[in-house]
Short mmCIF file of C-alpha atoms in Angstrom, two decimals:
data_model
loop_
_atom_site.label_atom_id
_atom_site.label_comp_id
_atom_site.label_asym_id
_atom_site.label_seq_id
_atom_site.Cartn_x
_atom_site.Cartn_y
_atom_site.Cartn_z
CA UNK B 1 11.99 15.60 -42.39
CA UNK B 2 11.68 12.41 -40.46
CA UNK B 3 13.99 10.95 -37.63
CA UNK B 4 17.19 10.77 -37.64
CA UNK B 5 17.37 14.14 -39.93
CA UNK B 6 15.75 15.97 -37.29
CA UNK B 7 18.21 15.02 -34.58
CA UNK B 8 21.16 17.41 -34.31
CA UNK B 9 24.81 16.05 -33.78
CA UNK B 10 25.16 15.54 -30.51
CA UNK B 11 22.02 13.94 -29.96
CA UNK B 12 20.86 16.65 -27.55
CA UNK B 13 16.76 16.15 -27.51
CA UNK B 14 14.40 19.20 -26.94
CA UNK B 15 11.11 19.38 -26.31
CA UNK B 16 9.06 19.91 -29.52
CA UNK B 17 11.80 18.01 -31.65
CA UNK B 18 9.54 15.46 -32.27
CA UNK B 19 5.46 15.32 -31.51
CA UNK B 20 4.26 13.37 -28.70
CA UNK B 21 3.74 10.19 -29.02
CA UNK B 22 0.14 8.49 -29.77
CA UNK B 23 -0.63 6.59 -26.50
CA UNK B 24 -4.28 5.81 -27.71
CA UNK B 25 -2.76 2.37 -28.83
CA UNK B 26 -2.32 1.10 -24.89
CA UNK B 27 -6.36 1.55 -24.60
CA UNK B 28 -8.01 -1.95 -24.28
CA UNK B 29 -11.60 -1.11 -26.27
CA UNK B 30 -12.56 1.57 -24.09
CA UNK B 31 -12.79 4.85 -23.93
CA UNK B 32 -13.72 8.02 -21.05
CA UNK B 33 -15.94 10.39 -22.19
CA UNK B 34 -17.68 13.10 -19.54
CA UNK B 35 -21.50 13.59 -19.36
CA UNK B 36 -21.55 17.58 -19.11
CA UNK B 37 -24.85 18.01 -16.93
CA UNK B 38 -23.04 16.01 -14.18
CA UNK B 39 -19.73 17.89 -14.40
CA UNK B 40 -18.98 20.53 -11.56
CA UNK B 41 -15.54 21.42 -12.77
CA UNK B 42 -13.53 20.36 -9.57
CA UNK B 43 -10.30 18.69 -11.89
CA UNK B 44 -9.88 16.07 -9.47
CA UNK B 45 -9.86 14.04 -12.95
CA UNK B 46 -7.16 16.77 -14.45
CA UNK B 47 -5.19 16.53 -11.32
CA UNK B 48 -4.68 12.31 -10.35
CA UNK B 49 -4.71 11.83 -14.47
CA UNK B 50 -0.75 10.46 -15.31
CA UNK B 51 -1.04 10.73 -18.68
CA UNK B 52 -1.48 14.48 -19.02
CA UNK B 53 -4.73 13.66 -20.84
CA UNK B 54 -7.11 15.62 -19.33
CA UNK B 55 -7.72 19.64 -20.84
CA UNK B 56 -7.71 22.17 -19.21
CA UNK B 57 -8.75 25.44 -20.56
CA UNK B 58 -8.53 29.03 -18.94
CA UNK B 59 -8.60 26.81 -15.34
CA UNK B 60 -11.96 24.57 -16.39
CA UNK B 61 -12.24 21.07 -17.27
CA UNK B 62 -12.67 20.83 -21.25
CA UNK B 63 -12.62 17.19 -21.69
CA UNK B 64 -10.16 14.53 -22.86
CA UNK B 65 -7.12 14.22 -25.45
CA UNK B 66 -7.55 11.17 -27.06
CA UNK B 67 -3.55 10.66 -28.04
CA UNK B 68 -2.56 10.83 -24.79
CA UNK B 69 -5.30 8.73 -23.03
CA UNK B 70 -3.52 5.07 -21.96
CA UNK B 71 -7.11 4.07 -20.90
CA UNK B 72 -5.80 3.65 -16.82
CA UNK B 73 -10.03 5.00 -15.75
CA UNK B 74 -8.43 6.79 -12.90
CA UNK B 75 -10.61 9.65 -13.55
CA UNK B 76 -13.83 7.41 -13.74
CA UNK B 77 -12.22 5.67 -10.10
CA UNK B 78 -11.97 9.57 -8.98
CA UNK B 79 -14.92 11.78 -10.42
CA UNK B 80 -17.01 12.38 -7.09
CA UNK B 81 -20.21 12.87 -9.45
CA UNK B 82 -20.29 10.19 -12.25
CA UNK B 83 -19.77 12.80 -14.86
CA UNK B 84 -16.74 10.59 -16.53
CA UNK B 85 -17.70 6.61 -17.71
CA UNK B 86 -15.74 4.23 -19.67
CA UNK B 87 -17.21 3.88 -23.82
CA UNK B 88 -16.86 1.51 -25.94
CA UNK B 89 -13.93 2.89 -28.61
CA UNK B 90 -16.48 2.98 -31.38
CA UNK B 91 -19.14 5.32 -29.58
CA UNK B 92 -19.59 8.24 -31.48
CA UNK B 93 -18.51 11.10 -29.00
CA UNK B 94 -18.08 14.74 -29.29
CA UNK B 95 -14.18 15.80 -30.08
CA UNK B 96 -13.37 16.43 -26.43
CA UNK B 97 -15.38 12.95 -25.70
CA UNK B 98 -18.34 14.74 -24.81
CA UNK B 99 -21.21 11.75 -24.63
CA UNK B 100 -23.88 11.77 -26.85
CA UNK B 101 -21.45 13.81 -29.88
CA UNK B 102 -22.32 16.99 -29.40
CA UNK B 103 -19.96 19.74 -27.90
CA UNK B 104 -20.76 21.72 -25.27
CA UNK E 1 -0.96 28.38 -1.49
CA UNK E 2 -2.05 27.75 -4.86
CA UNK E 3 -5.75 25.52 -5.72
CA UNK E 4 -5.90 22.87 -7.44
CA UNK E 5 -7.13 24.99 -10.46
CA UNK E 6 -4.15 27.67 -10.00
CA UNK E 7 -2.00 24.64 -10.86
CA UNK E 8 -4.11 23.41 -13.75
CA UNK E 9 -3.86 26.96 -15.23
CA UNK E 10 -0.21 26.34 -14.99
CA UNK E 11 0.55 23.56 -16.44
CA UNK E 12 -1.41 24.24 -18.94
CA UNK E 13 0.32 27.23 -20.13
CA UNK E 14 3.23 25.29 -19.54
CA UNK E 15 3.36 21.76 -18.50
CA UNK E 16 7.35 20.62 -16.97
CA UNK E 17 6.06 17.11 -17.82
CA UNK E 18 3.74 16.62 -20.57
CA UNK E 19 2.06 13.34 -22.07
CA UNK E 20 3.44 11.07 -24.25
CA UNK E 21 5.59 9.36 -22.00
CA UNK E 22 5.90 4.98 -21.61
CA UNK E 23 4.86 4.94 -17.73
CA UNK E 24 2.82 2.51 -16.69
CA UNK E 25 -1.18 2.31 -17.30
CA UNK E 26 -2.30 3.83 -13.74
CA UNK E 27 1.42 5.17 -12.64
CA UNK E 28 1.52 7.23 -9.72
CA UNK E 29 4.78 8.84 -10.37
CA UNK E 30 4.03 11.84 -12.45
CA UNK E 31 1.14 13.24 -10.44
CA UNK E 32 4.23 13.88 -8.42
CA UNK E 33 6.19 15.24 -11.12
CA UNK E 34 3.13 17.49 -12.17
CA UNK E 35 2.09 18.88 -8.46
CA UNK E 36 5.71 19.49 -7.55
CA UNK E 37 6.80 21.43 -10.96
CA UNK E 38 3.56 23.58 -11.34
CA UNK E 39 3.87 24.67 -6.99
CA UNK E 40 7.37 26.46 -8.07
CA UNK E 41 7.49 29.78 -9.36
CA UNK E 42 11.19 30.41 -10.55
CA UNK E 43 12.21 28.81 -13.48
CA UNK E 44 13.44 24.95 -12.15
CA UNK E 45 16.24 22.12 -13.61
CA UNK E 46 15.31 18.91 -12.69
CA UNK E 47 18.20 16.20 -12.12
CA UNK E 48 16.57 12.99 -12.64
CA UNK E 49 18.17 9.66 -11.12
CA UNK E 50 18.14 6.46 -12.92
CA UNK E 51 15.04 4.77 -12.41
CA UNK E 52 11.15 4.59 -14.30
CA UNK E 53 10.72 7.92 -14.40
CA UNK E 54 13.91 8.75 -16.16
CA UNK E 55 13.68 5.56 -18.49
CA UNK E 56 9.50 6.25 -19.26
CA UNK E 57 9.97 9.87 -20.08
CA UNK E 58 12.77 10.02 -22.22
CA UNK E 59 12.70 7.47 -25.35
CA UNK E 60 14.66 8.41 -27.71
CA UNK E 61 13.85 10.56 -29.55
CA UNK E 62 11.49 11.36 -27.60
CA UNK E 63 11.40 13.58 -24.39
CA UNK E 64 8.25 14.55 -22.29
CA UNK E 65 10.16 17.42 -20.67
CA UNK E 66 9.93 20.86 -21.30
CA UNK E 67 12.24 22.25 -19.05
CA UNK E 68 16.05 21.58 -18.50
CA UNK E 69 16.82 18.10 -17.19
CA UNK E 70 19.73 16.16 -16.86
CA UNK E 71 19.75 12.24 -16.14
CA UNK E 72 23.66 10.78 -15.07
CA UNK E 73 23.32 7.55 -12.93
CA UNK E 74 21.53 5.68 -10.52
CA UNK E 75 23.76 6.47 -7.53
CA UNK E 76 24.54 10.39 -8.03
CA UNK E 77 21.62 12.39 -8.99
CA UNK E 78 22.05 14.56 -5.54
CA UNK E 79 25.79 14.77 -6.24
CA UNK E 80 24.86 15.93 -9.70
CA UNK E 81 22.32 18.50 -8.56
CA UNK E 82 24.90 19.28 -6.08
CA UNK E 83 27.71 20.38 -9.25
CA UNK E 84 24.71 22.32 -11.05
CA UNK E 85 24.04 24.38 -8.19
CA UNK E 86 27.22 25.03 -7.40
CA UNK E 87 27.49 26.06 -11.42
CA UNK E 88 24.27 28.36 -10.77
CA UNK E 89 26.24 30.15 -7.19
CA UNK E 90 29.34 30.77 -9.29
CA UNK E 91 27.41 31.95 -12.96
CA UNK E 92 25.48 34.61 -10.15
CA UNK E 93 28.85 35.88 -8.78
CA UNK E 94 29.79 36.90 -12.08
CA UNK E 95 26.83 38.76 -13.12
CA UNK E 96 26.21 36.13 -16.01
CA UNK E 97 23.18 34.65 -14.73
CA UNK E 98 20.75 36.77 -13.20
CA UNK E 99 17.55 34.49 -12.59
CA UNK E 100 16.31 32.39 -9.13
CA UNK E 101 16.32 29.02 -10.31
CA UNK E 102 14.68 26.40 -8.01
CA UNK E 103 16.70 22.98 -7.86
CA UNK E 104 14.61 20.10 -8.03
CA UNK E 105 15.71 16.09 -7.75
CA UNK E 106 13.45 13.06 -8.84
CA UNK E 107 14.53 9.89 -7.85
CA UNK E 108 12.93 6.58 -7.09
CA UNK E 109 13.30 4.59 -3.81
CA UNK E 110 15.83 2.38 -4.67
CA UNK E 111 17.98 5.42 -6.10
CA UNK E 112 17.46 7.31 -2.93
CA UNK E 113 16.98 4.89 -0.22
CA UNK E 114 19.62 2.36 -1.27
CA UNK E 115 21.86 3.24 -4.61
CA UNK E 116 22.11 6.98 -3.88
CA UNK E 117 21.99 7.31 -0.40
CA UNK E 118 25.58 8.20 0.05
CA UNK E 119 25.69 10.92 -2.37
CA UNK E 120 22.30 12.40 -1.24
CA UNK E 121 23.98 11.99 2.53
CA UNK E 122 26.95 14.14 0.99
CA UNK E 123 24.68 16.93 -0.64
CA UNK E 124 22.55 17.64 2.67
CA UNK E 125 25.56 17.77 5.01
CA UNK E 126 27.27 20.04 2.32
CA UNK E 127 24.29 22.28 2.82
CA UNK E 128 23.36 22.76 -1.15
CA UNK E 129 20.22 25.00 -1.85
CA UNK E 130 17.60 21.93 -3.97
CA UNK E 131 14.56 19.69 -2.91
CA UNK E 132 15.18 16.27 -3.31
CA UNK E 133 11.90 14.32 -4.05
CA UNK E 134 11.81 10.86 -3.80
CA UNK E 135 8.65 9.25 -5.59
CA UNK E 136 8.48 5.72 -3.49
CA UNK E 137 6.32 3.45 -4.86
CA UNK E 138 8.17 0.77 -2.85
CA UNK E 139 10.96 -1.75 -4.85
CA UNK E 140 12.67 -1.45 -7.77
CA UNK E 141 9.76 -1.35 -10.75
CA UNK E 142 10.94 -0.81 -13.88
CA UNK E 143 13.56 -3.81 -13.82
CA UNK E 144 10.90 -6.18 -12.55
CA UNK E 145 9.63 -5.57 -9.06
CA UNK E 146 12.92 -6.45 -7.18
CA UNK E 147 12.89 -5.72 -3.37
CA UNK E 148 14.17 -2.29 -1.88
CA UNK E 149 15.45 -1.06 0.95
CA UNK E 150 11.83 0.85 0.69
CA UNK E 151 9.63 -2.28 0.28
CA UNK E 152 7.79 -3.32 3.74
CA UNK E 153 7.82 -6.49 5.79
CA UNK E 154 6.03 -9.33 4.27
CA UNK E 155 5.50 -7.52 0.78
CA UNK E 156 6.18 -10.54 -2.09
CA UNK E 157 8.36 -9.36 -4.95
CA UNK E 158 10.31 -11.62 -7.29
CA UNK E 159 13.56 -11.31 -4.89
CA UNK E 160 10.94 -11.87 -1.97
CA UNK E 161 8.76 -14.44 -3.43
CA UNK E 162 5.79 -15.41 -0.86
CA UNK E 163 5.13 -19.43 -0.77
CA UNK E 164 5.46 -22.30 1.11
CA UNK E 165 8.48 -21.46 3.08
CA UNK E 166 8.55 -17.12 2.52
CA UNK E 167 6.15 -15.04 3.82
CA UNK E 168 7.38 -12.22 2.02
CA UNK E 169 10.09 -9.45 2.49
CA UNK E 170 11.34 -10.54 6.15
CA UNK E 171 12.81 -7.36 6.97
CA UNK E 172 11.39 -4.32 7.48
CA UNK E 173 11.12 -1.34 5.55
CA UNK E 174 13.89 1.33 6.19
CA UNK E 175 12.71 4.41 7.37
CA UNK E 176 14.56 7.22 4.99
CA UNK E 177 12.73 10.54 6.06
CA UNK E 178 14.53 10.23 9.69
CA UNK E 179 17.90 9.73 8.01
CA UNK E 180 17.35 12.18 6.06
CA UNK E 181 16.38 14.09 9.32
CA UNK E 182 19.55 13.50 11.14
CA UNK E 183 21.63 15.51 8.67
CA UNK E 184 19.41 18.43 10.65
CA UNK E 185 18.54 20.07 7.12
CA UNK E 186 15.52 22.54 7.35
CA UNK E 187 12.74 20.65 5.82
CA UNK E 188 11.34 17.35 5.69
CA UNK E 189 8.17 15.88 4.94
CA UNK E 190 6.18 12.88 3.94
CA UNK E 191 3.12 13.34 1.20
CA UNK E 192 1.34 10.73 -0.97
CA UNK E 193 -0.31 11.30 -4.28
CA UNK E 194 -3.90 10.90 -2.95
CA UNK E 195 -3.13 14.38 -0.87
CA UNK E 196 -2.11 16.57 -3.87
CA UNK E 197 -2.87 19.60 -2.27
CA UNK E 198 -0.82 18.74 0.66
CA UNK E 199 2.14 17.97 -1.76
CA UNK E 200 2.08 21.65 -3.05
CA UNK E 201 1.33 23.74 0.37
CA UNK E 202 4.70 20.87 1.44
CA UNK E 203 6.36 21.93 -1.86
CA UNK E 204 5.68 25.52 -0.91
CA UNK E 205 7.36 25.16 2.63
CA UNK E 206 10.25 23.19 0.90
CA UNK E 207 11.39 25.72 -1.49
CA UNK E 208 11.47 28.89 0.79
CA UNK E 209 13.76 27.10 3.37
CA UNK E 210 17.08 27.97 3.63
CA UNK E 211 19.28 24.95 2.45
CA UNK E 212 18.25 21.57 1.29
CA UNK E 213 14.86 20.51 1.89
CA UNK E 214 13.41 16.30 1.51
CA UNK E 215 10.06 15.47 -0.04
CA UNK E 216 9.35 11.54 0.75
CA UNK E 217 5.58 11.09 -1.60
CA UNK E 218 4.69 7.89 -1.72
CA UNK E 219 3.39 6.78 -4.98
CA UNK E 220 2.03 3.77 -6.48
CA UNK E 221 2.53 0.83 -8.40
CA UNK E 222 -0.05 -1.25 -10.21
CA UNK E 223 1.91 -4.21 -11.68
CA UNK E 224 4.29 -4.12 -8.76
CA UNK E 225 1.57 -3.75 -6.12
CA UNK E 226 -0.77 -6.04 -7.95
CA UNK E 227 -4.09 -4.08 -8.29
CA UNK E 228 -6.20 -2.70 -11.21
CA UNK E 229 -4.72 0.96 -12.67
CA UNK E 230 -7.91 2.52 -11.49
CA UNK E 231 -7.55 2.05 -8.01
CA UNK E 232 -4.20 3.79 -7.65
CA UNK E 233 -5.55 6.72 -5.73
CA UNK E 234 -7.79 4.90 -3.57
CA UNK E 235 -4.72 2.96 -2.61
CA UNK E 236 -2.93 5.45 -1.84
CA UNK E 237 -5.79 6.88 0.00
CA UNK E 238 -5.95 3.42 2.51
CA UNK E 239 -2.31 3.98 3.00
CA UNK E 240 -2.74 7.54 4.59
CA UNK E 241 -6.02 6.82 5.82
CA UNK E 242 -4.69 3.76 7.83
CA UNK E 243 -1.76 5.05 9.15
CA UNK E 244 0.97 3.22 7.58
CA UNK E 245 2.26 6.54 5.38
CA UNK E 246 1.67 9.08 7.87
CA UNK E 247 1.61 12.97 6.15
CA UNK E 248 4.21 14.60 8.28
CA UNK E 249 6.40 17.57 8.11
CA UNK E 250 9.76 18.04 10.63
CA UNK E 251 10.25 22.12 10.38
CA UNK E 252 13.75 22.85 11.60
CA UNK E 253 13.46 19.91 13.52
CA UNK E 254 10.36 20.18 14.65
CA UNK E 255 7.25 17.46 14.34
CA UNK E 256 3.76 18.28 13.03
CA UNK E 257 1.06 15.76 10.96
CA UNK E 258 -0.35 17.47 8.36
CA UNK E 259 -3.62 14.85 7.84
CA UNK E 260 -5.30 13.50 10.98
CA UNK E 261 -7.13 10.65 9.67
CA UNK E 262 -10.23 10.59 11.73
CA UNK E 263 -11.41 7.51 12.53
CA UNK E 264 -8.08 5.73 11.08
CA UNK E 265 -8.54 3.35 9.37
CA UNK E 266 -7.18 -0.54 10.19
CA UNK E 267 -3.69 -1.30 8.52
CA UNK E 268 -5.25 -4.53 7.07
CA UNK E 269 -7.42 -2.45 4.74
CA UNK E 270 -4.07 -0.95 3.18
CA UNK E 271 -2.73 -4.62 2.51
CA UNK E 272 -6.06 -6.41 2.06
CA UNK E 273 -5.52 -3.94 -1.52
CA UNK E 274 -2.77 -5.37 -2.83
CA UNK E 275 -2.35 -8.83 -4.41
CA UNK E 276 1.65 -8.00 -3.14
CA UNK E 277 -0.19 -8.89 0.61
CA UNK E 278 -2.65 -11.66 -0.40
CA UNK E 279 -0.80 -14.41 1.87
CA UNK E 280 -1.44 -12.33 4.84
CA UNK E 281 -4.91 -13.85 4.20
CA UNK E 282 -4.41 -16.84 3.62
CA UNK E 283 -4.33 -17.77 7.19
CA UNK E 284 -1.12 -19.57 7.11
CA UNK E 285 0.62 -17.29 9.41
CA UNK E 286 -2.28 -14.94 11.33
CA UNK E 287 0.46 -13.78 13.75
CA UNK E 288 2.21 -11.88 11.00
CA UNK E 289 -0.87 -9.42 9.92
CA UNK E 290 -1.16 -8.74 13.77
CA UNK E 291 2.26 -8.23 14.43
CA UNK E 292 2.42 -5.37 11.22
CA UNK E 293 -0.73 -3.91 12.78
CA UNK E 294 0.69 -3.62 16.17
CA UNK E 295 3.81 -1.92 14.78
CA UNK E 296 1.62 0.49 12.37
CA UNK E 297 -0.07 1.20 16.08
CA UNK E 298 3.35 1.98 17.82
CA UNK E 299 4.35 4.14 15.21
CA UNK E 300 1.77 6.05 15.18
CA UNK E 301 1.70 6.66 18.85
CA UNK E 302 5.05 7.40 18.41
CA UNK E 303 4.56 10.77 16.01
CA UNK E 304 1.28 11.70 17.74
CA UNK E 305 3.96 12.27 20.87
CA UNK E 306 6.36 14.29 19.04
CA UNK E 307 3.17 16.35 17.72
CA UNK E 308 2.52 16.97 20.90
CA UNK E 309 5.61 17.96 22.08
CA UNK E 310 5.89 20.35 19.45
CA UNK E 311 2.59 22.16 19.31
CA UNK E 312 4.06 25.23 21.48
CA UNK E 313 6.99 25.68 18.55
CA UNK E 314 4.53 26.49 15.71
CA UNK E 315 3.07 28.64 18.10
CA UNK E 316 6.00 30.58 18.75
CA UNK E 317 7.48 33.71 17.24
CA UNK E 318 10.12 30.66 15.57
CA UNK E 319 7.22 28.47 14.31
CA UNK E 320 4.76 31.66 13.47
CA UNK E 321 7.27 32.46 10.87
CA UNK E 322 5.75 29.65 9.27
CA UNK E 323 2.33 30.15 9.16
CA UNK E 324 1.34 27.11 10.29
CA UNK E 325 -0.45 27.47 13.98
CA UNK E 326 -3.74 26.62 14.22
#
């Protein structure tokens, strides 16, 4: 079913009514992707990210979810090591932006 | 206190405020949605004043929230939180509602500094059980960078337009926390989103105090502020670092600075980042940048007394229950 079907009378919204919306669209031809070898897991990039766009998994970085990424490079600004770099949209990277395509 | 990666484990098995939502490229605001929600451990309803954050997260159809919020008006959002806790006291008394549920406000500066003031001056003196967070970032964004009572001296905004004849907002900025402070409520504090850690241990402190507690985090603006997205934390950081958004906490009245920038930092690096500033350079009017630097200076002389003074409170049995001496 697509909007308005979905929406009950009253209008009343929950979460999970509809999917998040794909941000990727605000990104200007760029990209983050993280360079493993130089990651040391302290989520400064998970925690100053405002778009939620950072994963998290079992409390370790995982890399980056692409729908949600506006592109804002706050977690290049803040990543103490270089790990994370802005990519040009096209580069092939791995599915959690992992540089160079291949997971970890 | 939880880490930094006890919160990430949190929100992500269940984020309050998830992705998705229209805020601004580089937005500081829901870093202090995100730190705030995960540091509470009871289920939480968020009342959510009129404002970015309430506009941004809830498109219709869309909503970023997963837990229960309710948005009414600019001017009310303490009054409102004021009715649902009130609701929660009398549901308890009748054995219908069992749960500790945790009270939490978001509102901008201009709906808590100016347009809701007098309702959030009603809900503290009335002594209601939430923690009111205001997430400044310093004018009224999301209709188009208007002046607030939160905006400082000399900042240009598009009811403040710098130029020949205006060097800016002429006024200076109001200062909220200590009005909040006078209604003599448990807990107060300043935080900033470039201290996240301090947010939660202050989020923490705020939710096991008896009554109504007052979160002031200042937050940050790119298009309003004029600077690239990226540099929103550093920023922040020159803001806390210099002085002019000191992280303080008042504990049942009582003074303490949380971060003791060390050396500080001059106020002209915090303005020298913002395009908002830029005719403070120009060297039109050189007594103005000098004259914001000297009252930066006072103020901060000014809370490093009241520190002092009182250092023997957190030491007592009163303060020790705290945890907080050094």
């Amino acid at each position: 079913m697509s909007f308005p079907d979905t929406i009950r009378p009253g209008a009343l919204i929950r979460s999970g009514d509809q999917p998040s919306p794909d941000m990727s669209g605000w990104r200007v031809d760029r990209k983050p992707a993280v360079q493993w070898s130089l990651c040391v897991d302290c989520l400064l990039c998970w925690a100053f990210c405002p778009d939620s766009a950072v994963v998290v998994e079992s409390g370790h970085f995982a890399g980056f979810h692409y729908p949600a990424c506006k592109g804002c490079e706050i977690c290049v600004a803040t990543c103490p090591t270089g790990a994370v770099a802005m990519v040009p949209e096209t580069s092939p990277v791995g599915p959690r932006g992992e540089m160079g395509g291949e997971a970890r | 206190m939880p880490n930094l990666r006890t919160l990430a484990e949190r929100q992500a098995a269940r984020p309050a405020l998830g992705s998705g939502h229209s805020l601004c490229r580089g937005c500081g605001i829901p870093l202090v949605v995100r730190t705030v929600l995960a540091s509470i451990r009871t289920p939480v309803a968020v009342v959510n004043a009129t404002g970015c954050l309430e506009v941004a997260s809830t498109r219709y159809p869309f909503t970023a929230w997963s837990v229960p919020w309710l948005h009414v008006a600019f001017e009310n959002a303490a009054a409102v939180a004021s009715g649902v806790e009130s609701a929660y006291l009398a549901l308890r008394r009748r054995g219908a509602l069992r749960q500790n549920f945790t009270f939490v406000v978001f509102a901008g500066d201009g709906g808590t500094y100016d347009i809701g003031l007098q309702a959030l001056s009603g809900a503290l003196e009335r002594g209601h059980r939430f923690l009111y967070v205001c997430y400044d970032n310093e004018g009224y964004m999301n209709t188009g960078v208007q002046r607030s009572g939160a905006t400082p001296r000399a900042a240009n905004t598009t009811t403040t337009p710098s130029g020949a004849t205006s060097t800016g907002k002429a006024e200076a900025r109001k200062n909220l926390t200590e009005i909040v402070l006078a209604h003599r409520i448990p807990y107060v504090a300043q935080a900033a989103i470039s201290h996240l850690q301090d947010l939660s241990d202050k989020v923490e402190r705020a939710t096991h105090s008896e009554g109504p507690s007052f979160l002031n985090v200042l937050s940050a603006c790119p298009p309003g502020w004029g600077y690239e997205p990226r540099d929103t934390i550093a920023v922040v950081q020159h803001a806390v670092n210099s002085g002019y958004w000191p992280l303080l906490e008042v504990i049942e009245g009582h003074w303490r600075l949380t971060v003791h920038p060390e050396p500080r930092e001059s106020v002209g690096d915090w303005f020298g980042s913002q395009k908002r500033f830029r005719h403070l350079f120009d060297g039109v009017d050189v007594d103005l940048l000098a004259s914001l630097e000297q009252t930066a200076e006072a103020e901060w002389q000014r809370l490093a007394e009241m520190e002092a003074r009182d250092r023997d409170w957190f030491a007592s049995p009163d303060g020790a229950r705290w945890g907080l001496s050094d």
